[in-house]
Short mmCIF file of C-alpha atoms and ligand atoms in Angstrom, two decimals:
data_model
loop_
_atom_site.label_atom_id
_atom_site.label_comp_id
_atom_site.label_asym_id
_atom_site.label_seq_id
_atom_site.Cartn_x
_atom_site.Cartn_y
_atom_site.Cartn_z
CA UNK T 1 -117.19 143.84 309.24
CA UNK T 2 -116.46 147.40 307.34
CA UNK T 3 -117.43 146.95 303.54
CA UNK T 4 -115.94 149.54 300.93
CA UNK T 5 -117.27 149.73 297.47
CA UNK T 6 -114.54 149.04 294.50
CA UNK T 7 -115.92 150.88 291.74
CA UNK T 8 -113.97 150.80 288.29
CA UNK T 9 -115.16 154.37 286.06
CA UNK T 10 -116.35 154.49 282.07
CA UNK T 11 -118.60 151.83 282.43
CA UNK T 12 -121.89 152.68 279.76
CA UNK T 13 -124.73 151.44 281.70
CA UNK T 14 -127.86 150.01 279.99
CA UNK T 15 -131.09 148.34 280.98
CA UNK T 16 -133.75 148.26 283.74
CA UNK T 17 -133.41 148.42 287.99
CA UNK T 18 -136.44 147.93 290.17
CA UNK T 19 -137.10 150.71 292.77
CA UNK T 20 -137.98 149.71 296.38
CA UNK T 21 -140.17 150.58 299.11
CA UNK T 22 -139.39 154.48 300.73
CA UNK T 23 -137.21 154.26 304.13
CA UNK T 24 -138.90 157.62 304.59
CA UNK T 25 -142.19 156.71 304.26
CA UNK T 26 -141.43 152.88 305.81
CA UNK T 27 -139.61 154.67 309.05
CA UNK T 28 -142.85 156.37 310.25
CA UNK T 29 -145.59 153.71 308.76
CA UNK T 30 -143.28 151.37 311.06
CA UNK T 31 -143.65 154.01 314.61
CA UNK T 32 -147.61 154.08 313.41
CA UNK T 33 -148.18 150.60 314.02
CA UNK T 34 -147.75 151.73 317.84
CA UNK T 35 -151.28 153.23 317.76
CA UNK T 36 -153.02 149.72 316.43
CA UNK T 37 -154.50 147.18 318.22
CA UNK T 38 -153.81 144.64 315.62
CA UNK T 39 -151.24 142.99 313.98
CA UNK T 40 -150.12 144.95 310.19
CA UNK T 41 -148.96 143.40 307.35
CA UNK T 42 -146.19 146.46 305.56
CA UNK T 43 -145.59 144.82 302.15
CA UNK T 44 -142.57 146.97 300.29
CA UNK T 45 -140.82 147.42 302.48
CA UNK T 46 -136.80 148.41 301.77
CA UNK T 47 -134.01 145.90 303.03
CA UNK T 48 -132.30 148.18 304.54
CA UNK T 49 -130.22 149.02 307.79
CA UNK T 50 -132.55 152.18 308.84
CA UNK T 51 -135.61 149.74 308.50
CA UNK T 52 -133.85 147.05 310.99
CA UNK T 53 -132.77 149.90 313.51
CA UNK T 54 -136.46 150.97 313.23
CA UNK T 55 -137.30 146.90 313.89
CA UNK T 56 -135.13 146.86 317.06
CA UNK T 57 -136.64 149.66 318.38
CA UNK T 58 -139.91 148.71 318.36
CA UNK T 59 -138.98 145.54 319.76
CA UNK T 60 -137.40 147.06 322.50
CA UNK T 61 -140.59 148.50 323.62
CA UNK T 62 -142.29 145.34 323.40
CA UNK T 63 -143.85 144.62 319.85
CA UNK T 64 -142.79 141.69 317.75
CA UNK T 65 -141.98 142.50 314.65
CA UNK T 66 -141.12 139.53 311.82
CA UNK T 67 -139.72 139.46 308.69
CA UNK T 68 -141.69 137.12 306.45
CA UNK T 69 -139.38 137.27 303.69
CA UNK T 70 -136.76 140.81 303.52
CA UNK T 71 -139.55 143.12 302.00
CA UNK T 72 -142.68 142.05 303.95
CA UNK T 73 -142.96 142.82 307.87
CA UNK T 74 -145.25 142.18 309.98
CA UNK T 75 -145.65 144.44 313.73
CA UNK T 76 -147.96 143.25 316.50
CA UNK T 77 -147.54 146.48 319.10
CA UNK T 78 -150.31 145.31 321.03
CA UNK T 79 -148.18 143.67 323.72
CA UNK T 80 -145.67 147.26 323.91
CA UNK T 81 -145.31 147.64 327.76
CA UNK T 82 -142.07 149.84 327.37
CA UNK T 83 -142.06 153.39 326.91
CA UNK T 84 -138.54 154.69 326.19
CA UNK T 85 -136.67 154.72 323.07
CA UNK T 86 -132.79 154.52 324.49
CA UNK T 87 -129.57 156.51 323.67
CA UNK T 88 -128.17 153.28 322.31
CA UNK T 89 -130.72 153.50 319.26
CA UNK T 90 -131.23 157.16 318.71
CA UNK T 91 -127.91 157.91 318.23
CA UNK T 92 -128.10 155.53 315.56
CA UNK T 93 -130.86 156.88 313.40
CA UNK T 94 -132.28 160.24 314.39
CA UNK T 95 -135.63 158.83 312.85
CA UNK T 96 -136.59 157.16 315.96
CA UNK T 97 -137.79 160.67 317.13
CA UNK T 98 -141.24 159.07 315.11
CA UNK T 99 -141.74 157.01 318.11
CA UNK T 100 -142.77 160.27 320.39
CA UNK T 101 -146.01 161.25 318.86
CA UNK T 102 -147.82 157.37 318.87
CA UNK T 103 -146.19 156.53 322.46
CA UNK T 104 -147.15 159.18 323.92
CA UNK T 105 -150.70 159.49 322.77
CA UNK T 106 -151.46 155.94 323.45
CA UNK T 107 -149.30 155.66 326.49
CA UNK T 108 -149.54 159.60 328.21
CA UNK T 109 -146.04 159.23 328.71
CA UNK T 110 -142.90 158.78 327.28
CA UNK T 111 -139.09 158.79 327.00
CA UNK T 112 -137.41 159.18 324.10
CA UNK T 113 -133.40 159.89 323.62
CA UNK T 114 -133.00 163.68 322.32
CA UNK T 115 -130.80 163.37 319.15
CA UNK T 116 -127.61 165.42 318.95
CA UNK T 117 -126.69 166.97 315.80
CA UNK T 118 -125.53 164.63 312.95
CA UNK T 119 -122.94 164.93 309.69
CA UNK T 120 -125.58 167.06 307.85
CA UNK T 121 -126.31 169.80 310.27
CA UNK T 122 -128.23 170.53 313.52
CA UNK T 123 -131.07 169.65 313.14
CA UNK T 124 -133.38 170.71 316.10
CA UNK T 125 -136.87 168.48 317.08
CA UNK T 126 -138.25 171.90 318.27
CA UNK T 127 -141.35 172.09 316.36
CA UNK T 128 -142.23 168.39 317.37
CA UNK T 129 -141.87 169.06 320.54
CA UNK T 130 -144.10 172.66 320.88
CA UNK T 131 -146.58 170.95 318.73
CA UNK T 132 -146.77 168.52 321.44
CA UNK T 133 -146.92 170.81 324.29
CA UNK T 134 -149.92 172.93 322.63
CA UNK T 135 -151.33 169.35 322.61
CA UNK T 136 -150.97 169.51 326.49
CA UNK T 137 -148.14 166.99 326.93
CA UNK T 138 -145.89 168.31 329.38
CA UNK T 139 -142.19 168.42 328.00
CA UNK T 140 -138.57 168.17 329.99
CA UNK T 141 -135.66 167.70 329.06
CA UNK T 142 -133.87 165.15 332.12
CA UNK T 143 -130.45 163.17 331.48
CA UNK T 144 -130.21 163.46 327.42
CA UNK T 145 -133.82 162.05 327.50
CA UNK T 146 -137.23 164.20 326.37
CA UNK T 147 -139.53 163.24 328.82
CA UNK T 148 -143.16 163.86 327.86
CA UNK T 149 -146.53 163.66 330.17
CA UNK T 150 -149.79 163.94 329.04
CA UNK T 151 -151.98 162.51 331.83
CA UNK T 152 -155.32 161.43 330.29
CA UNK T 153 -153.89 161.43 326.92
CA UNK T 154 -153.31 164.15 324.43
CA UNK T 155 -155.90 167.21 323.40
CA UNK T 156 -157.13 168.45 320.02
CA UNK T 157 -155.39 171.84 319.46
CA UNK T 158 -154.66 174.04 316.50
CA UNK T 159 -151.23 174.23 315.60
CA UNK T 160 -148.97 176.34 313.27
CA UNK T 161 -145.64 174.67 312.22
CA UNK T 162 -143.34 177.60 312.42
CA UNK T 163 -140.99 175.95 309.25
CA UNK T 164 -142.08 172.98 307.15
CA UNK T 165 -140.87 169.20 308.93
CA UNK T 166 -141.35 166.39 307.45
CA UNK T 167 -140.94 163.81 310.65
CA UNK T 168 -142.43 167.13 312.94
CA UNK T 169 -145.56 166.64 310.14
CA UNK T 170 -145.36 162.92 310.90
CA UNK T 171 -145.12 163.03 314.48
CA UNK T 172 -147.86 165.17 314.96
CA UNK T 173 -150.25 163.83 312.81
CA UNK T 174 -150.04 160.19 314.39
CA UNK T 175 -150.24 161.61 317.41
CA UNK T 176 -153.47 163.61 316.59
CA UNK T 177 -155.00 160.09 315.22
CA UNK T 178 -155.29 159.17 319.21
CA UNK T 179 -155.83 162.66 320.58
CA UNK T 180 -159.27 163.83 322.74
CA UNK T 181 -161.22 166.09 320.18
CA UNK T 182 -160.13 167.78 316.90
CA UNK T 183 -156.61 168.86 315.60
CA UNK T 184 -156.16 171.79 312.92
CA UNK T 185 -152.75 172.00 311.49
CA UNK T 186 -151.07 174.56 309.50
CA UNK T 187 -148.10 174.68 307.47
CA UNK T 188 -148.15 170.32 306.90
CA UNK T 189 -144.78 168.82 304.76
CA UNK T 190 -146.50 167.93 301.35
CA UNK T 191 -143.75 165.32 301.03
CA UNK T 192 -145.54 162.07 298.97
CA UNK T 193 -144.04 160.44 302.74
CA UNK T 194 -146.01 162.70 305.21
CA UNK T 195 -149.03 162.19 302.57
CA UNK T 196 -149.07 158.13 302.62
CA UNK T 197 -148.76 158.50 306.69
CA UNK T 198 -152.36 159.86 306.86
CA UNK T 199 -153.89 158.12 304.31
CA UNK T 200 -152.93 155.04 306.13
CA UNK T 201 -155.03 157.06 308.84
CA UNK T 202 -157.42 157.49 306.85
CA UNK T 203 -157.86 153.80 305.87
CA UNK T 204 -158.16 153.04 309.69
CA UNK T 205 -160.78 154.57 309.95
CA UNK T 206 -159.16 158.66 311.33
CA UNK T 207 -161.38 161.33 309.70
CA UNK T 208 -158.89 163.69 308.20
CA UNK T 209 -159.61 166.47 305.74
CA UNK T 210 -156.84 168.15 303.41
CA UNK T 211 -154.51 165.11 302.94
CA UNK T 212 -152.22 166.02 299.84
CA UNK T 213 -152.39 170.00 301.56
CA UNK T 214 -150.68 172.15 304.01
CA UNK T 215 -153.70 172.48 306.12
CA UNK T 216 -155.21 169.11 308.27
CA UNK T 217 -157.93 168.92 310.31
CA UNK T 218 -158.00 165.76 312.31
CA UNK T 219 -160.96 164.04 314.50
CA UNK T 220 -158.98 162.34 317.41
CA UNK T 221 -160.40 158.83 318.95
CA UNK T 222 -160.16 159.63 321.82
CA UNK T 223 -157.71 157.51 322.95
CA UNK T 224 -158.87 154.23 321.28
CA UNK T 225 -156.39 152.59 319.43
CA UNK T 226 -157.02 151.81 315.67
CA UNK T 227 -157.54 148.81 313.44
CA UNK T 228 -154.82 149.40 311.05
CA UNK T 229 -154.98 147.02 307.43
CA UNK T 230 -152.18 145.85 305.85
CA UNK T 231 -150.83 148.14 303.36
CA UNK T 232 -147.65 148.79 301.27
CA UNK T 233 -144.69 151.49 301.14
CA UNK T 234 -145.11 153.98 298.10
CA UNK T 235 -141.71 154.20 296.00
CA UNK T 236 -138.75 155.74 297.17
CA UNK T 237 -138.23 158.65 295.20
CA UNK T 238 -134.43 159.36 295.92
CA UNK T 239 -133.62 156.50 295.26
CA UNK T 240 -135.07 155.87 291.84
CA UNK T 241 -133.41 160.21 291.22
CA UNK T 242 -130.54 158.29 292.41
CA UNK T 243 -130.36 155.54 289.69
CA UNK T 244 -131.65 157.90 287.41
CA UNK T 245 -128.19 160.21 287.83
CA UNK T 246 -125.86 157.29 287.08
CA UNK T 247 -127.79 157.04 283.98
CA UNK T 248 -127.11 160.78 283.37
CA UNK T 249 -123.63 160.93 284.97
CA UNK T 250 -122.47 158.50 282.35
CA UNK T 251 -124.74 159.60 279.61
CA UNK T 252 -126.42 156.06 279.30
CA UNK T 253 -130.27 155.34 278.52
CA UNK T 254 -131.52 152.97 281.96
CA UNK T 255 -135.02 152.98 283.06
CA UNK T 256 -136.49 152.50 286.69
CA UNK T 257 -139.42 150.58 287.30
CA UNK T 258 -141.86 150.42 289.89
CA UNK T 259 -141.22 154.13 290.20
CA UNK T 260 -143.61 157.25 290.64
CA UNK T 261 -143.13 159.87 288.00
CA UNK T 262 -145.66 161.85 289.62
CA UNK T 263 -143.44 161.90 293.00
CA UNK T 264 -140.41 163.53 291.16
CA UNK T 265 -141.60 166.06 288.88
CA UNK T 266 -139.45 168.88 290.23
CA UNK T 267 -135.74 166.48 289.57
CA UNK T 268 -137.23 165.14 286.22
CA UNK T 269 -137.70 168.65 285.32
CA UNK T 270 -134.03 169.47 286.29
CA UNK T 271 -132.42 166.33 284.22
CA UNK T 272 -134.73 168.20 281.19
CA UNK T 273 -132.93 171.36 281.31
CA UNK T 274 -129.91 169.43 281.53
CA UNK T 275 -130.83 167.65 277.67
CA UNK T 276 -131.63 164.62 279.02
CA UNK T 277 -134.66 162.64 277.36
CA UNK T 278 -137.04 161.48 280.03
CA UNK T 279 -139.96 159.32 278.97
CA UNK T 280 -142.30 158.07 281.81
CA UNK T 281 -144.65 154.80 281.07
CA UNK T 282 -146.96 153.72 283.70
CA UNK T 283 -144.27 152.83 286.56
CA UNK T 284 -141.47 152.94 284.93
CA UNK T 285 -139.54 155.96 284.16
CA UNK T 286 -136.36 155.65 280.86
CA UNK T 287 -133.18 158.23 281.08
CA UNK T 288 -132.12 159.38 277.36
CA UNK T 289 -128.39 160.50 276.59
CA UNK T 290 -127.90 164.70 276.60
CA UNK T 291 -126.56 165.82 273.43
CA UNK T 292 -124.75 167.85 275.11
CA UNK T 293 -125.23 168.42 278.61
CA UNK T 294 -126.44 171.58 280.07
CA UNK T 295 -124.91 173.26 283.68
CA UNK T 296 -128.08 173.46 286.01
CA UNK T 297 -129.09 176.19 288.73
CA UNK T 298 -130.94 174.29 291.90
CA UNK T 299 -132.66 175.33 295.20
CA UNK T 300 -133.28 172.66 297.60
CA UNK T 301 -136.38 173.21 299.36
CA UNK T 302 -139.38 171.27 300.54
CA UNK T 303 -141.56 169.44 298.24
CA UNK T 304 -142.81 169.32 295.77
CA UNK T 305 -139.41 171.77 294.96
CA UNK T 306 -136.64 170.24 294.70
CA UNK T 307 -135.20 167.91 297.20
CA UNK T 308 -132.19 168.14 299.49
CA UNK T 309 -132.34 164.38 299.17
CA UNK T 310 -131.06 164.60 295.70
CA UNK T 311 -128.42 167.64 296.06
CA UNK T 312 -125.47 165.39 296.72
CA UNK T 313 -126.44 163.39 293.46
CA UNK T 314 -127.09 166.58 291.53
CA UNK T 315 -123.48 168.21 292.53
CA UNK T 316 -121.80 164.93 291.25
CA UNK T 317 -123.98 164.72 287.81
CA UNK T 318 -123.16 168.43 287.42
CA UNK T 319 -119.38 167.73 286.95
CA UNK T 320 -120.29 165.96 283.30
CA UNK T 321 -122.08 169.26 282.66
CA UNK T 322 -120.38 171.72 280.15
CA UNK T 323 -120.19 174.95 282.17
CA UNK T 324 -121.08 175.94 285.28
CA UNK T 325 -123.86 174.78 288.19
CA UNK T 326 -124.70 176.40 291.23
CA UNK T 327 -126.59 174.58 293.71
CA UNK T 328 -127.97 175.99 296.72
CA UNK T 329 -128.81 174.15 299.71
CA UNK T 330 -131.74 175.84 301.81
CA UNK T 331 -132.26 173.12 304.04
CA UNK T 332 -129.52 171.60 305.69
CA UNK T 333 -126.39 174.16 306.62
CA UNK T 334 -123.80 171.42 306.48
CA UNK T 335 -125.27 169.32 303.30
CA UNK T 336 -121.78 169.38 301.67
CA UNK T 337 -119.86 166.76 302.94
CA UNK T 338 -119.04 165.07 299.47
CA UNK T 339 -117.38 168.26 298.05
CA UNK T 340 -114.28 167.71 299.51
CA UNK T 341 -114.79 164.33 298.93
CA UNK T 342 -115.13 164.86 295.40
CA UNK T 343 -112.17 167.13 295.60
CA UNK T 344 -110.17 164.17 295.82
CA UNK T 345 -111.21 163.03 292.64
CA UNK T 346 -110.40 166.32 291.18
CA UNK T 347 -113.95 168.09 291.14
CA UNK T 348 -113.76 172.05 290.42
CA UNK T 349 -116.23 173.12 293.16
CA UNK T 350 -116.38 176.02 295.36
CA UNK T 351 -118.20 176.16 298.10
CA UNK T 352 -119.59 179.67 299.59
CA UNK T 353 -121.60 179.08 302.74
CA UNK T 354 -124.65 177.32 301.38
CA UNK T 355 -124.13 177.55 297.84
CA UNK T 356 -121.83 175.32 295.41
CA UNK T 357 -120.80 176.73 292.09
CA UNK T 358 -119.56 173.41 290.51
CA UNK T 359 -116.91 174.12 287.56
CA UNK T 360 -118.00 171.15 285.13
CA UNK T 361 -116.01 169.17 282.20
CA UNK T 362 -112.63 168.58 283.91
CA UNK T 363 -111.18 165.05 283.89
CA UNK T 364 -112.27 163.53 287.33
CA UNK T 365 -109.64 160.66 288.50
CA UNK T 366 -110.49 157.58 290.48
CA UNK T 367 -109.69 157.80 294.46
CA UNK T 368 -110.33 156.57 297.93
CA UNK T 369 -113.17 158.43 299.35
CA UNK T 370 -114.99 158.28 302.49
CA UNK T 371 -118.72 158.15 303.07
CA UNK T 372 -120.12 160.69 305.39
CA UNK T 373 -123.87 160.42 305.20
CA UNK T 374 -126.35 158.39 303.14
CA UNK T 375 -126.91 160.86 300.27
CA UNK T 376 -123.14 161.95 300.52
CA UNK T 377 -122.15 158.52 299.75
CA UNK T 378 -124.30 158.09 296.85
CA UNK T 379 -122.67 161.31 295.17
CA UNK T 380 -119.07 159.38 295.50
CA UNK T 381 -120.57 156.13 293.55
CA UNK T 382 -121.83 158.36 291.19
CA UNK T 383 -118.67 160.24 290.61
CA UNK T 384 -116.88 157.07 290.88
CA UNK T 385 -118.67 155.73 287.56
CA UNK T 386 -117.39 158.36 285.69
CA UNK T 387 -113.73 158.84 287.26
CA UNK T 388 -110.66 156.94 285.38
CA UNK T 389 -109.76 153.93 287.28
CA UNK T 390 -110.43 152.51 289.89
CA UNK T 391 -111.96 154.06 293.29
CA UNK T 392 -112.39 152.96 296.22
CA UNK T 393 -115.69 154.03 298.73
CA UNK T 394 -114.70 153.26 302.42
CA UNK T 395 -117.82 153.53 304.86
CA UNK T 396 -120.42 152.48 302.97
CA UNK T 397 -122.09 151.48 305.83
CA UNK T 398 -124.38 154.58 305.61
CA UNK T 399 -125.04 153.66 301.59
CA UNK T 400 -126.59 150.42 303.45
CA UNK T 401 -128.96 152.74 305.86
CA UNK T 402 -130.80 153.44 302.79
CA UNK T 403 -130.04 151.86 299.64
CA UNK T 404 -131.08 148.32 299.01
CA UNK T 405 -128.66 146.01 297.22
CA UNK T 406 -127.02 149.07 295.74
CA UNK T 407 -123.67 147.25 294.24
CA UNK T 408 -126.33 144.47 292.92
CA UNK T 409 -128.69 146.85 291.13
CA UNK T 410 -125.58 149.23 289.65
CA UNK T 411 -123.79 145.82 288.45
CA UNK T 412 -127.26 145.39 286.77
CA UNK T 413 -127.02 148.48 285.03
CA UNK T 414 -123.49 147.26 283.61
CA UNK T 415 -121.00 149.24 286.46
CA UNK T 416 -118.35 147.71 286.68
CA UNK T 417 -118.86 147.51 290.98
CA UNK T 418 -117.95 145.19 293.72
CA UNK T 419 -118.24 145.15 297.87
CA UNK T 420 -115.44 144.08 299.50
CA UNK T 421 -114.47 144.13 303.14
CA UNK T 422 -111.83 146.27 304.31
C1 EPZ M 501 -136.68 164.23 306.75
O1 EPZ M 501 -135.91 164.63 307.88
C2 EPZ M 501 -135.96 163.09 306.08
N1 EPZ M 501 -135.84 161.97 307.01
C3 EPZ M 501 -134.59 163.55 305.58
O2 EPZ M 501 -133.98 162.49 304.86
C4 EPZ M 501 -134.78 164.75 304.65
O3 EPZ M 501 -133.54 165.25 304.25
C5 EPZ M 501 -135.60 165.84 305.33
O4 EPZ M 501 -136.84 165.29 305.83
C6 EPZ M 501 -135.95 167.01 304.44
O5 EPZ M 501 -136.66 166.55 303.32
C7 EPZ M 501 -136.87 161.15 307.20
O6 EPZ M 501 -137.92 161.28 306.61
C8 EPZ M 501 -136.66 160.02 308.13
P1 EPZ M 501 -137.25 168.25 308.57
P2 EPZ M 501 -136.50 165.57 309.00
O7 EPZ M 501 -137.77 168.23 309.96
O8 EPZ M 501 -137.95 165.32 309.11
C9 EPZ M 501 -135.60 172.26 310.58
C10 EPZ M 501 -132.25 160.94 304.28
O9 EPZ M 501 -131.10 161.09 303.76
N2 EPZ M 501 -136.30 171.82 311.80
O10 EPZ M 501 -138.24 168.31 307.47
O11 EPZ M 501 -135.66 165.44 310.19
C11 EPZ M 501 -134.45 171.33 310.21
O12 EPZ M 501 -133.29 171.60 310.94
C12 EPZ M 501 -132.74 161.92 305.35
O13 EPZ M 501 -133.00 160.01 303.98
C13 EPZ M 501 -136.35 172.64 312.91
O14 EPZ M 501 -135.78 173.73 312.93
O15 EPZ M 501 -136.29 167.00 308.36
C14 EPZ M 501 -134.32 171.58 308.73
O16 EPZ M 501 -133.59 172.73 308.48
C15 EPZ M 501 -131.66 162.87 305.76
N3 EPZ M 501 -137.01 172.20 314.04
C16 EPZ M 501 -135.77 171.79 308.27
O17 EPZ M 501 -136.48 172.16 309.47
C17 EPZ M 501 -137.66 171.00 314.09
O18 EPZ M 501 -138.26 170.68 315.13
C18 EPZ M 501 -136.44 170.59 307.65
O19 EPZ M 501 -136.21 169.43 308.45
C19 EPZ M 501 -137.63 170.18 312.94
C20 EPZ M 501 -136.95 170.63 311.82
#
């Protein structure tokens, strides 16, 4: 059943919402539990649809995987006697790619669906892949499908990621946990995601030196598969920018909870030169009211900079700004989906290759939009909060990939927000 989001604008929002567990650090905690012998507990972890396509696909290669309750999963992958992650499931979620690095260290083999492109660009698995091969797995491409081979398992090797990747950074490292002999990577994604994946790692037991830096070495065990505790997901810092943006869109104080400040210096910073208050205490982080709200200049790039996770939030909160933004977008070439989106609500923004100069202040007008990617979507709710009348988000079926209970926690807040079926 297709669900679209009815969301009336001018609502003043007040009050507290609970963050959950990260998708992105839940997607490749989940493909980690490949390389342990035992049964883990993830506590935190996000209801959402990413997280049960993640689910299925382990299943499919034979783990069990149960939901004690919607935020606490447990994975046994000791019985796994499948090897291939199908079309079916990749073209669903590009994450699965995560399941390359574990399978085929434990296994010496695997078969994993190449992705395509998707909605925000091209997004090549290159670098996983080359990592891979210096690792001595031997890579084809056959039917769709990579098809990797690393008879005896996979070797220690020093490794340069040519551009920063976050699931590349993932892949590898998990990989490297299993690996024959020593791994020395360069050029690591610092994201708080890729960080939590080896001190998980760590926890089991994996010597690894540098977590938290660009540069890991990591002692292999040779092939023997870990004893991984039970552990939970760290916040998920886009979401909790998220909620903090429909505080700012509609100039309302609202705090998050159960939030990391320290995750999401470099978009508290940005809502700062914008005049917004931000006061952080312990977990929980409060939005003030802008005076008067400032344009904003931002550069998407990895972390800790500023994240292309939050540019579609950012391009929507600068339309209440009083002047103009320009946003550039350094990692993704087709990150803009919402602009013309937006359009339909009346937004001033021109678009020049990768970079948005958003005309703020104009009257925005409620509309029927259309999702088009996860972060995409949650730049039309926030738009929509703000827009006169009464809009209408159709496909919010990507919204549920990756935001739990979103029309539950908004209505929370005070929006004035309901699902309905289409
Ligand atoms: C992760 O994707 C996130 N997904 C994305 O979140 C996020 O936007 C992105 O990192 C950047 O922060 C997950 O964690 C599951 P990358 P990932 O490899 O790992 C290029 C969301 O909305 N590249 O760090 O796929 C690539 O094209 C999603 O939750 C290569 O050229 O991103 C891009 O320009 C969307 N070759 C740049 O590197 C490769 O082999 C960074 O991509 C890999 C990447």
């Amino acid at each position: 059943m297709m669900h679209f989001l009815r969301i009336k604008g001018g609502a003043k929002l007040s009050g507290e919402v609970g963050i959950s567990g990260a998708k992105n650090a839940a997607l490749p905690l989940m493909a980690l539990t490949l390389i342990s012998k035992n049964r883990v507990t993830i506590r935190n972890i996000p209801n959402v649809a990413d997280i049960k396509t993640m689910a299925q696909l382990l299943r499919n290669l034979g783990a069990s995987c149960e939901f004690a309750n919607e935020n606490s999963l447990t994975i046994d992958a000791s019985g796994v006697n499948s090897t291939t992650a199908t079309y079916d499931i990749v073209r669903k979620m590009r994450a699965s790619i995560l399941v390359l690095g574990p399978l085929l260290a434990r296994f010496g083999r695997c078969e994993v669906s190449l992705p395509g492109g998707c909605a925000i660009g091209q997004r090549p698995i290159d670098l996983h892949l080359s990592a891979l091969e210096k690792m001595g797995a031997n890579i084809e491409i056959k039917q769709g499908y990579v098809v990797a081979t690393a008879e005896g398992g996979l070797k220690g090797a020093n490794i340069v990621f040519d551009k920063v990747t976050v699931t590349g950074s993932e892949n590898i490292v998990t990989a490297a946990a299993l690996a024959h002999g020593t791994t020395r990577l360069l050029n690591v994604a610092l994201e708080p995601e890729v960080v939590q994946v080896c001190e998980i790692l760590a926890a089991a037991g994996v010597k690894i030196e540098g977590i938290g830096t660009s540069e890991l070495t990591i002692e292999g065990s040779g092939g023997k598969l870990l004893k991984i505790s039970d552990f939970e997901v760290i916040p998920d810092r886009i979401e909790a920018a998220t909620y903090l943006c429909a505080g700012a869109i509609t100039n309302s104080k609202i705090s998050v909870t159960g939030a990391n400040a320290k995750h999401l210096t470099a978009v508290l910073a940005k809502f700062e030169e914008m005049g917004f208050g931000i006061r952080i205490s312990g977990d929980k982080i409060t939005i003030l009211p802008a005076e008067k709200i400032r344009p904003c200049e931002i550069v998407t790039t990895e972390y800790p900079g500023f994240p292309t996770d939050a540019q579609a939030q950012f391009t929507a909160l600068s339309l209440v700004a009083n002047g103009v933004s320009t946003i550039d977008e350094r990692l993704f070439e087709n990150r803009f989906m919402h602009v013309s989106e937006l359009a339909r609500m009346g937004a001033d923004i021109r678009l020049n290759g990768h970079i948005a100069s958003v005309q703020g202040g104009g009257e925005l007008n409620a509309a029927d939009v259309m999702a088009t990617d996860l972060r995409a979507s949650s730049a039309l709710v926030l738009a929509a909060l703000v827009a006169k009348g009464v809009s209408r988000v159709h496909r919010i079926y990507h919204l549920d990939r990756g935001y739990e209970n979103l029309e539950i926690k908004l209505k929370a807040l005070g929006a004035d927000v309901e699902r309905l079926e289409e």
